[in-house]
Amino acid sequence: MTELGSNRYGKQAIRLVRVVRGPVHRVRDLTVDVSLEGVFGAAFTDGDNSSVVATDTMKNTVYALAPDHLDGAIETFGIALARHFLDAGPVERATITIREHAWEPLETDEGPAPDAFRRMGGATRTAVATADADGVTVDSGVEDLVVMKTTRSAFSGFPRDRYTTLAEVRDRIMATRATVTWRNGDVPADWDARHAALVRTLQATFATHHSESVQHSIWVIGTAMLDAEPGISEVTMAMPNLHHWLVDLSPFGGTNEGEIFVATTQPHGQIEATVRRSASA
């Protein structure tokens, strides 16, 4: 005997660009994922598509709702989409994931161009809106945030066995490509202001605290973000440890006083955790 387990389906990587026109143009460049869960078992077990919302319809809905709902933060757009899909009969949970790719005006002799742009590098803003019978939850965040500190980072006191070759170090380079999300406990007056303030807190805390490990940094940063913004309930971080190994220059007759490193991305340590408010709080 067999039975169908948990399942979901949707449309991934829907590319949407909106040009907000005026004296100065603004480019909104999004990648949107739609995922639906609900009463879809018959489609799998019996080939009955009568309850299946076509993924092409999902794509078209994203475009159709953009003129009226993509006029502010991506969280607002995600909420509108999630609520729309939840209204479809067989849908019990709709999850909308949005990544916004930033563009900035090109500089000219007269100042920033009103209608010409370049794609900004660096971090990508994210939002995930999930609608079900209990309401809507929104997780905001940032991914591909590449940061480095060249001092005030350590890793020592770890257990050793016959396979351990890593030396203990009290001062090292710490670098990561962080993915950070936070659960919004309320709807802020200004999504953009909350996002900007939390990213500032994240970056400032990373820069200024003395890290005993990546695990320690996640705790310190997550705690600082929760302290800075009472409207969020938890912070989840994934911080791969992008290693920088000191190069031995002695074969070439040189010395290396912590200046020359080889940067590696594979293999890397992967550290993930959620920092949340305690139940008593």
CSV table of C-alpha atoms in Angstrom, one decimal, residues 3 18 30 87 109 120 129 141 155 170 179 227 237 251:
chain,number,residue,atom,x,y,z
A,3,GLU,CA,-0.2,6.9,0.3
A,18,ARG,CA,8.1,47.6,-13.1
A,30,LEU,CA,11.7,41.3,-8.6
A,87,ASP,CA,-9.0,32.6,-1.8
A,109,ASP,CA,28.2,65.4,-15.3
A,120,MET,CA,23.8,47.3,-7.8
A,129,ALA,CA,4.5,36.1,2.9
A,141,GLY,CA,15.4,39.6,5.3
A,155,PHE,CA,38.3,30.3,17.3
A,170,ARG,CA,42.8,34.4,18.8
A,179,THR,CA,21.4,35.0,4.7
A,227,ASP,CA,16.8,44.5,21.1
A,237,MET,CA,20.8,33.4,10.2
A,251,PRO,CA,59.8,28.6,0.9
